[in-house]
Coordinates of C-alpha atoms in Angstrom, one line a residue:
Chain A
M39 CA 16.3 -10.2 -32.1
N40 CA 13.4 -11.1 -34.3
D41 CA 15.1 -12.2 -37.5
T42 CA 13.0 -14.5 -39.5
D43 CA 14.2 -18.0 -40.0
A44 CA 14.9 -17.3 -43.6
E45 CA 17.1 -14.4 -42.6
L46 CA 19.0 -16.4 -40.0
Y47 CA 19.5 -19.3 -42.4
E48 CA 20.9 -16.8 -45.0
Q49 CA 23.5 -15.8 -42.3
V50 CA 24.3 -19.4 -41.5
H51 CA 25.0 -19.9 -45.1
L52 CA 27.7 -17.2 -44.8
G53 CA 29.2 -18.9 -41.8
E54 CA 27.7 -16.8 -39.0
K55 CA 27.9 -18.9 -35.9
Q56 CA 25.6 -16.6 -34.0
A57 CA 22.9 -17.1 -36.5
L58 CA 23.1 -20.9 -36.1
E59 CA 23.0 -20.4 -32.4
K60 CA 19.8 -18.3 -32.7
I61 CA 18.2 -21.0 -34.8
Y62 CA 19.4 -23.5 -32.2
D63 CA 17.9 -21.6 -29.3
R64 CA 14.6 -21.2 -31.2
Y65 CA 14.1 -24.9 -32.1
E66 CA 16.2 -26.9 -29.6
K67 CA 13.2 -27.8 -27.4
L68 CA 10.8 -28.6 -30.2
L69 CA 13.2 -30.7 -32.1
F70 CA 14.4 -32.5 -28.9
S71 CA 10.8 -33.1 -27.9
L72 CA 9.9 -34.4 -31.3
S73 CA 12.9 -36.7 -31.5
Y74 CA 12.2 -37.9 -27.9
K75 CA 8.6 -38.7 -28.9
I76 CA 9.9 -40.8 -31.8
T77 CA 12.9 -42.5 -30.2
G78 CA 11.8 -42.6 -26.6
Q79 CA 15.4 -42.1 -25.5
K80 CA 17.0 -38.8 -24.4
E81 CA 20.5 -39.8 -25.5
L82 CA 19.3 -40.7 -28.9
A83 CA 17.2 -37.5 -29.1
E84 CA 20.3 -35.5 -28.4
E85 CA 22.2 -37.3 -31.1
V86 CA 19.5 -36.6 -33.6
V87 CA 19.4 -32.9 -32.8
Q88 CA 23.2 -32.8 -33.2
E89 CA 23.0 -34.6 -36.5
V90 CA 20.4 -32.2 -37.8
F91 CA 22.4 -29.1 -36.8
I92 CA 25.6 -30.6 -38.2
K93 CA 23.8 -30.9 -41.5
L94 CA 22.4 -27.4 -41.3
W95 CA 25.9 -26.0 -40.6
T96 CA 28.1 -28.0 -42.9
K97 CA 25.9 -28.7 -45.9
K98 CA 25.6 -25.3 -47.4
G99 CA 22.4 -24.8 -49.4
I100 CA 20.7 -27.9 -47.8
Y101 CA 17.6 -25.7 -47.3
S102 CA 16.1 -23.5 -49.8
A103 CA 12.7 -21.7 -50.0
S104 CA 11.5 -24.2 -52.6
K105 CA 11.5 -26.8 -49.8
G106 CA 8.7 -24.9 -48.0
K107 CA 8.6 -23.2 -44.7
F108 CA 11.9 -23.5 -42.8
S109 CA 10.3 -24.7 -39.6
S110 CA 8.4 -27.4 -41.4
W111 CA 11.4 -28.5 -43.3
L112 CA 13.5 -28.6 -40.1
M113 CA 10.8 -30.7 -38.3
T114 CA 10.6 -33.1 -41.2
M115 CA 14.4 -33.5 -41.2
T116 CA 14.3 -34.2 -37.5
R117 CA 11.6 -36.8 -37.9
N118 CA 13.4 -38.6 -40.7
T119 CA 16.7 -38.5 -38.8
S120 CA 15.0 -39.9 -35.7
I121 CA 13.5 -42.7 -37.6
D122 CA 16.8 -43.5 -39.3
Q123 CA 18.6 -43.6 -36.0
L124 CA 16.0 -46.0 -34.6
R125 CA 16.3 -48.2 -37.6
K126 CA 20.0 -48.3 -37.4
R127 CA 19.7 -49.5 -33.9
K128 CA 16.8 -51.8 -34.7
E129 CA 15.1 -50.7 -31.6
I130 CA 11.7 -49.7 -32.8
P131 CA 9.6 -49.3 -29.7
S132 CA 6.5 -51.1 -30.8
D133 CA 4.6 -50.4 -27.7
F134 CA 1.9 -47.9 -28.1
E135 CA 2.4 -45.2 -25.6
Y136 CA 0.6 -42.1 -26.6
G137 CA 0.5 -39.0 -24.4
E138 CA 3.0 -40.2 -21.9
I139 CA 4.7 -37.3 -20.4
P140 CA 8.2 -38.4 -19.4
S141 CA 9.5 -35.6 -17.2
E142 CA 8.5 -35.2 -13.6
N143 CA 8.0 -31.5 -14.0
P144 CA 5.6 -30.8 -16.8
S145 CA 7.3 -28.6 -19.4
V146 CA 5.9 -26.0 -21.7
E147 CA 6.1 -25.2 -25.3
N148 CA 8.4 -22.3 -26.1
L149 CA 7.0 -21.4 -29.5
V150 CA 3.7 -19.8 -30.1
E151 CA 2.8 -22.1 -33.0
W152 CA 3.7 -25.2 -31.0
K153 CA 1.7 -24.0 -28.1
E154 CA -1.4 -23.3 -30.2
E155 CA -1.2 -26.3 -32.5
G156 CA 0.1 -28.7 -29.9
S157 CA -2.8 -28.6 -27.5
M158 CA -5.3 -28.8 -30.3
L159 CA -3.5 -31.6 -32.0
R160 CA -3.1 -33.7 -28.9
Q161 CA -6.7 -33.1 -28.1
A162 CA -7.8 -34.2 -31.5
I163 CA -5.6 -37.2 -31.5
S164 CA -7.0 -38.3 -28.2
E165 CA -10.5 -38.1 -29.7
L166 CA -9.6 -40.4 -32.6
G167 CA -10.6 -44.0 -32.2
A168 CA -7.9 -46.3 -30.7
E169 CA -7.1 -47.8 -34.1
Q170 CA -6.6 -44.5 -35.9
Q171 CA -4.5 -43.2 -33.0
K172 CA -2.3 -46.2 -33.4
M173 CA -2.2 -45.7 -37.2
V174 CA -1.0 -42.1 -36.9
D175 CA 1.6 -43.2 -34.3
L176 CA 3.0 -46.2 -36.2
F177 CA 3.0 -44.5 -39.5
Y178 CA 4.2 -41.0 -38.6
F179 CA 5.9 -41.2 -35.3
K180 CA 7.5 -44.6 -35.7
G181 CA 7.9 -44.5 -39.5
L182 CA 7.2 -48.2 -39.8
S183 CA 7.2 -49.9 -43.2
Q184 CA 4.0 -50.7 -44.9
Q185 CA 4.5 -54.4 -44.2
H186 CA 5.2 -53.8 -40.6
I187 CA 2.0 -51.8 -40.2
A188 CA 0.0 -54.4 -42.0
D189 CA 1.4 -57.0 -39.6
E190 CA 0.6 -54.8 -36.6
F191 CA -3.0 -54.4 -37.6
D192 CA -3.3 -57.8 -39.3
I193 CA -4.7 -56.2 -42.4
P194 CA -3.8 -56.8 -46.1
L195 CA -0.8 -54.9 -47.4
G196 CA -2.8 -53.2 -50.1
T197 CA -5.1 -51.5 -47.6
V198 CA -2.5 -49.8 -45.5
K199 CA -2.1 -46.7 -47.5
G200 CA -5.9 -46.1 -47.5
R201 CA -6.1 -46.6 -43.8
I202 CA -3.3 -44.1 -43.2
R203 CA -5.0 -41.5 -45.3
L204 CA -8.3 -42.1 -43.6
A205 CA -6.8 -41.6 -40.2
L206 CA -4.9 -38.5 -41.2
K207 CA -7.8 -36.9 -42.9
H208 CA -10.0 -37.7 -39.9
L209 CA -7.5 -36.0 -37.7
K210 CA -7.2 -33.0 -39.9
K211 CA -10.9 -32.5 -39.8
M212 CA -10.9 -32.6 -36.0
V213 CA -8.3 -29.9 -35.6
P214 CA -9.9 -26.5 -35.7
Q215 CA -8.6 -24.4 -38.5
T216 CA -7.8 -21.3 -36.6
N217 CA -4.8 -19.5 -38.0
V218 CA -4.3 -19.0 -41.7
K219 CA -0.7 -17.9 -41.4
G220 CA 1.3 -17.1 -44.4
G221 CA 4.6 -18.9 -43.6
K222 CA 7.4 -16.5 -43.6
Chain B
M242 CA 4.2 -52.4 -63.5
N243 CA 3.1 -49.1 -62.3
N244 CA 0.8 -50.5 -59.8
N245 CA 3.7 -52.1 -58.1
Q246 CA 5.4 -48.8 -57.9
C247 CA 2.3 -47.0 -56.6
D248 CA 2.3 -49.4 -53.7
L249 CA 5.7 -48.0 -52.5
L250 CA 4.5 -44.6 -51.6
V251 CA 4.2 -45.3 -47.9
D252 CA 7.7 -46.8 -47.7
Y253 CA 9.1 -44.0 -49.8
F254 CA 7.6 -41.4 -47.4
N255 CA 9.0 -43.3 -44.4
G256 CA 12.5 -43.7 -46.0
Q257 CA 12.1 -47.5 -46.0
L258 CA 13.3 -48.0 -49.5
D259 CA 16.9 -49.0 -50.4
D260 CA 18.8 -46.6 -52.6
I261 CA 17.9 -48.3 -55.9
S262 CA 14.2 -48.6 -55.1
H263 CA 14.2 -45.0 -53.8
R264 CA 15.6 -43.7 -57.1
K265 CA 13.2 -45.8 -59.1
F266 CA 10.3 -44.4 -57.1
E267 CA 11.4 -40.9 -57.7
Q268 CA 11.6 -41.7 -61.4
H269 CA 8.1 -43.1 -61.1
L270 CA 6.9 -39.9 -59.4
L271 CA 7.8 -37.9 -62.5
E272 CA 5.5 -40.1 -64.5
C273 CA 2.6 -40.8 -62.1
E274 CA 0.4 -37.9 -61.3
D275 CA -1.7 -39.9 -58.8
C276 CA 1.4 -40.6 -56.7
R277 CA 2.5 -37.0 -56.8
K278 CA -0.9 -35.9 -55.6
E279 CA -0.9 -38.5 -52.9
L280 CA 2.5 -37.6 -51.7
T281 CA 1.6 -33.9 -51.6
E282 CA -1.5 -34.8 -49.6
L283 CA 0.5 -36.9 -47.2
R284 CA 2.9 -34.1 -46.6
M285 CA 0.1 -31.6 -46.2
L286 CA -1.7 -33.9 -43.7
T287 CA 1.4 -34.5 -41.6
E288 CA 3.0 -31.1 -41.8
N289 CA 1.9 -30.0 -38.3
L290 CA 2.1 -33.3 -36.6
P291 CA 5.5 -32.6 -35.0
F292 CA 3.7 -30.0 -32.9
A293 CA 1.8 -32.8 -31.2
S294 CA 5.1 -33.6 -29.4
E295 CA 4.7 -33.1 -25.6
P296 CA 7.3 -30.6 -24.5
V297 CA 10.3 -32.2 -22.9
D298 CA 13.2 -30.1 -21.4
P299 CA 16.5 -30.9 -23.1
P300 CA 19.5 -31.5 -20.7
S301 CA 20.8 -28.1 -19.6
D302 CA 24.3 -28.8 -21.0
M303 CA 23.1 -30.1 -24.3
K304 CA 23.5 -26.8 -26.1
D305 CA 27.2 -26.5 -25.2
R306 CA 27.9 -30.0 -26.3
I307 CA 26.1 -29.9 -29.5
L308 CA 27.3 -26.5 -30.7
A309 CA 30.9 -27.3 -29.8
N310 CA 30.6 -30.5 -31.9
V311 CA 28.8 -28.7 -34.7
F312 CA 31.3 -25.9 -35.0
Q313 CA 34.2 -28.4 -34.8
E314 CA 32.6 -30.3 -37.7
K315 CA 32.8 -27.1 -39.7
Q316 CA 36.5 -27.1 -39.5
E317 CA 36.6 -30.2 -41.6
M318 CA 34.7 -28.5 -44.3
V319 CA 35.1 -24.7 -44.3
E320 CA 37.5 -23.4 -41.7
T321 CA 37.8 -19.9 -40.5
E322 CA 39.9 -20.2 -37.4
I323 CA 41.8 -22.7 -35.4
P324 CA 40.7 -22.9 -31.8
E325 CA 43.1 -23.6 -29.1
Q326 CA 43.8 -27.1 -28.2
K327 CA 41.1 -28.1 -25.8
P328 CA 38.9 -30.9 -24.6
A329 CA 36.1 -31.7 -26.9
Y330 CA 33.2 -30.0 -25.3
R331 CA 34.3 -26.6 -24.2
P332 CA 31.6 -24.0 -24.8
E333 CA 32.1 -21.7 -27.7
S334 CA 32.4 -18.6 -25.5
E335 CA 35.6 -20.0 -24.0
R336 CA 37.3 -20.3 -27.4
K337 CA 39.8 -17.7 -28.4
N338 CA 40.2 -16.6 -31.9
R339 CA 44.0 -16.9 -31.6
W340 CA 46.2 -17.4 -34.5
L341 CA 48.9 -20.0 -34.4
K342 CA 52.0 -20.1 -36.3
P343 CA 52.3 -22.8 -38.9
L344 CA 54.2 -25.4 -37.0
L345 CA 52.0 -25.1 -34.0
A346 CA 49.1 -25.3 -36.4
A347 CA 50.4 -28.5 -37.7
S348 CA 50.5 -30.1 -34.3
L349 CA 47.1 -28.7 -33.6
F350 CA 45.8 -30.1 -36.8
L351 CA 46.8 -33.5 -35.6
S352 CA 44.8 -33.0 -32.4
L353 CA 41.8 -31.9 -34.4
V354 CA 42.0 -35.0 -36.5
G355 CA 42.1 -36.9 -33.2
N356 CA 39.0 -35.2 -32.0
A357 CA 37.2 -35.9 -35.2
Y358 CA 38.3 -39.5 -34.9
A359 CA 37.0 -39.6 -31.3
L360 CA 33.7 -38.2 -32.6
L361 CA 33.4 -40.7 -35.3
S362 CA 34.1 -43.5 -32.9
K363 CA 30.8 -42.7 -31.2
D364 CA 31.8 -41.6 -27.7
N365 CA 29.2 -38.8 -27.9
E366 CA 27.7 -38.7 -24.5
N367 CA 28.9 -38.2 -21.0
D368 CA 32.4 -39.2 -21.5
T369 CA 35.1 -37.6 -19.7
V370 CA 37.8 -36.5 -22.0
Q371 CA 39.3 -39.6 -23.3
E372 CA 42.5 -40.4 -25.1
S373 CA 42.2 -40.2 -28.8
K374 CA 43.5 -43.1 -30.8
V375 CA 47.2 -42.4 -31.5
T376 CA 47.9 -42.2 -35.1
I377 CA 51.4 -41.4 -36.4
D378 CA 51.4 -38.7 -39.0
K379 CA 54.3 -38.2 -41.2
F380 CA 55.3 -34.7 -42.2
E381 CA 55.9 -34.5 -45.9
K382 CA 56.7 -31.0 -46.8
T383 CA 55.9 -27.4 -46.2
V384 CA 56.1 -24.5 -48.7
S385 CA 55.7 -20.8 -48.3
L386 CA 53.0 -19.5 -50.6
Q387 CA 54.1 -16.6 -52.8
P388 CA 51.7 -13.6 -53.3
S389 CA 50.9 -12.7 -56.9
K390 CA 51.7 -9.2 -58.0
N391 CA 50.1 -6.4 -55.9
Q392 CA 48.9 -8.9 -53.3
Q393 CA 49.8 -8.3 -49.6
V394 CA 48.7 -11.8 -48.6
N395 CA 51.0 -14.5 -47.4
G396 CA 50.6 -18.0 -46.3
T397 CA 51.9 -21.6 -45.9
A398 CA 50.9 -25.0 -47.2
M399 CA 51.8 -28.3 -45.6
L400 CA 51.4 -31.8 -46.7
I401 CA 51.0 -34.4 -44.0
N402 CA 50.8 -38.1 -44.5
K403 CA 48.2 -39.7 -42.4
D404 CA 47.7 -43.5 -42.6
G405 CA 48.8 -43.4 -46.2
K406 CA 46.6 -40.6 -47.1
T407 CA 47.8 -37.1 -47.7
E408 CA 46.3 -34.1 -45.8
L409 CA 46.8 -30.6 -47.0
V410 CA 46.9 -27.8 -44.4
V411 CA 46.8 -24.3 -45.7
Q412 CA 46.9 -21.0 -43.8
A413 CA 47.0 -17.4 -45.0
D414 CA 47.2 -13.9 -43.5
N415 CA 46.1 -10.5 -44.6
L416 CA 43.2 -11.7 -46.5
K417 CA 40.5 -9.3 -47.5
N418 CA 37.0 -10.0 -46.1
V419 CA 34.7 -11.8 -48.3
T420 CA 31.4 -10.3 -49.4
G421 CA 28.2 -12.1 -50.3
S422 CA 28.8 -15.7 -51.1
Q423 CA 32.5 -15.3 -51.9
V424 CA 34.9 -17.8 -50.5
Y425 CA 38.6 -18.5 -50.7
Q426 CA 39.4 -21.7 -52.6
V427 CA 42.5 -23.8 -52.5
W428 CA 43.5 -25.6 -55.6
L429 CA 46.0 -28.4 -56.3
L430 CA 47.3 -28.4 -59.8
E431 CA 48.6 -31.2 -61.8
K432 CA 50.1 -30.2 -65.2
G433 CA 47.9 -27.1 -65.2
K434 CA 44.7 -28.9 -64.3
P435 CA 43.1 -27.6 -61.1
Y436 CA 41.5 -29.8 -58.4
R437 CA 39.5 -28.3 -55.5
A438 CA 41.4 -28.7 -52.3
G439 CA 39.6 -26.9 -49.5
T440 CA 37.4 -23.9 -49.1
F441 CA 37.4 -21.3 -46.4
V442 CA 36.5 -17.8 -45.4
P443 CA 38.8 -15.6 -43.3
G444 CA 38.1 -14.5 -39.7
S445 CA 37.8 -10.9 -38.7
E446 CA 41.5 -10.5 -38.5
G447 CA 42.0 -11.5 -42.1
Q448 CA 43.4 -14.9 -41.3
G449 CA 42.1 -18.1 -42.7
A450 CA 43.0 -21.8 -42.7
V451 CA 41.7 -25.0 -44.0
T452 CA 42.6 -28.7 -43.8
Y453 CA 41.8 -30.9 -46.6
G454 CA 42.1 -34.7 -47.0
I455 CA 43.2 -35.2 -50.6
N456 CA 40.9 -37.9 -51.9
H457 CA 40.8 -37.3 -55.7
P458 CA 40.7 -40.7 -57.3
G459 CA 43.7 -42.0 -59.1
E460 CA 47.4 -41.3 -58.8
H461 CA 48.4 -37.7 -58.9
Q462 CA 51.6 -35.8 -59.0
W463 CA 50.6 -32.4 -57.7
D464 CA 52.9 -29.7 -58.9
T465 CA 51.4 -26.5 -57.6
V466 CA 49.1 -25.3 -54.8
A467 CA 47.2 -22.0 -55.2
I468 CA 44.5 -19.9 -53.6
T469 CA 41.9 -17.9 -55.4
L470 CA 39.0 -15.8 -54.4
E471 CA 35.8 -17.3 -55.9
P472 CA 32.3 -15.8 -56.2
S473 CA 30.8 -18.9 -54.6
N474 CA 31.8 -22.1 -52.9
D475 CA 31.1 -24.4 -55.9
S476 CA 33.6 -23.3 -58.6
K477 CA 34.7 -26.3 -60.6
T478 CA 37.6 -24.3 -62.0
P479 CA 39.2 -21.1 -60.7
K480 CA 37.2 -18.0 -61.7
G481 CA 39.2 -15.5 -59.7
E482 CA 42.8 -14.6 -60.1
I483 CA 45.5 -16.5 -58.2
L484 CA 46.3 -14.6 -55.0
L485 CA 48.9 -17.0 -53.6
S486 CA 50.7 -20.0 -55.0
S487 CA 53.7 -22.2 -54.7
A488 CA 55.3 -25.1 -56.5
L489 CA 55.2 -28.3 -54.6

């Protein structure tokens, strides 16, 4: 029931379908929600989740403990895959739509960490200035190139990196540091 | 020089660099402590950002679709069983772990290839079951694999010509279960030199099979096919003894 991610991944490595299914059940909603946030399309988000799990299943050894916590790694892979998919389709949604909840029925987070971190993060993001909100969104959730960001903000290319760091650091400061969890 | 490279950190992080620039930047990372620090910092600062995603319910049938496709994909790489012929998106629970005799397996293999083709041609969502593209596969030969001394295993290997490329289909029975990272490895031999030709682990009944598109560069005259038990899935040459083999 409560296998750790690392234990489950070990079983996936050995070809245990049930272990993959457990990981799937655990992360389906988070990964789908993340990909939907990035791509803005449910069909595309499903494709991304599928691509992530195909990699997880077929590429033995794609994850190892040296890559950090499993959940963080899985989220990063989902983010990168989402951005790749968007780029392939050249449909980068440039409109800034933060905090839009797409489903008619509000849904809830199914993971404790998501629930805790999520509400604090969204709160913190909403308290950032409009410019910094947009910076976080275009850089992290849209994965735009440095040039593209410079154009959006009409700022010199050389200042983009500094502005990104500033916004992210500001955000970090605003999120209460509650849990010091040792990642398992 | 270096300054130019340092300016690429953001594009590296966002996967915006082409392959060559990407590799160049990774080389640069080895030499530039500042960039390493900044990259670590970026990763640290963004680590929890995915949790900012507002929860959205996935479609209720997404799991069945995705897992069916994922496990189908596996059959291309490491195959443990051949599911019944079926439409693409039947849930896993409906599959039966039924073994099929070689000739049936051959026709099934063609349908699997068809399914994979359909997948590749991007008909992912919502489609009703559609006709796969018809390809005409030419049967080249089949051989019975002979067990080595003291081995109770038996099996069959088939070569099928598909669009000018050769696919190898191997199945075997009475295989011992693997332990740890062990896998069964198929090899094609040319004048004694082994080439990897498919990796698999057996199902609970001791039956295993694998399909393998032979894509080793250059012209080859394969003279032998063999199966060994390997300690892991990355043996470059056989480490275990030959369990089954046959001349081709």
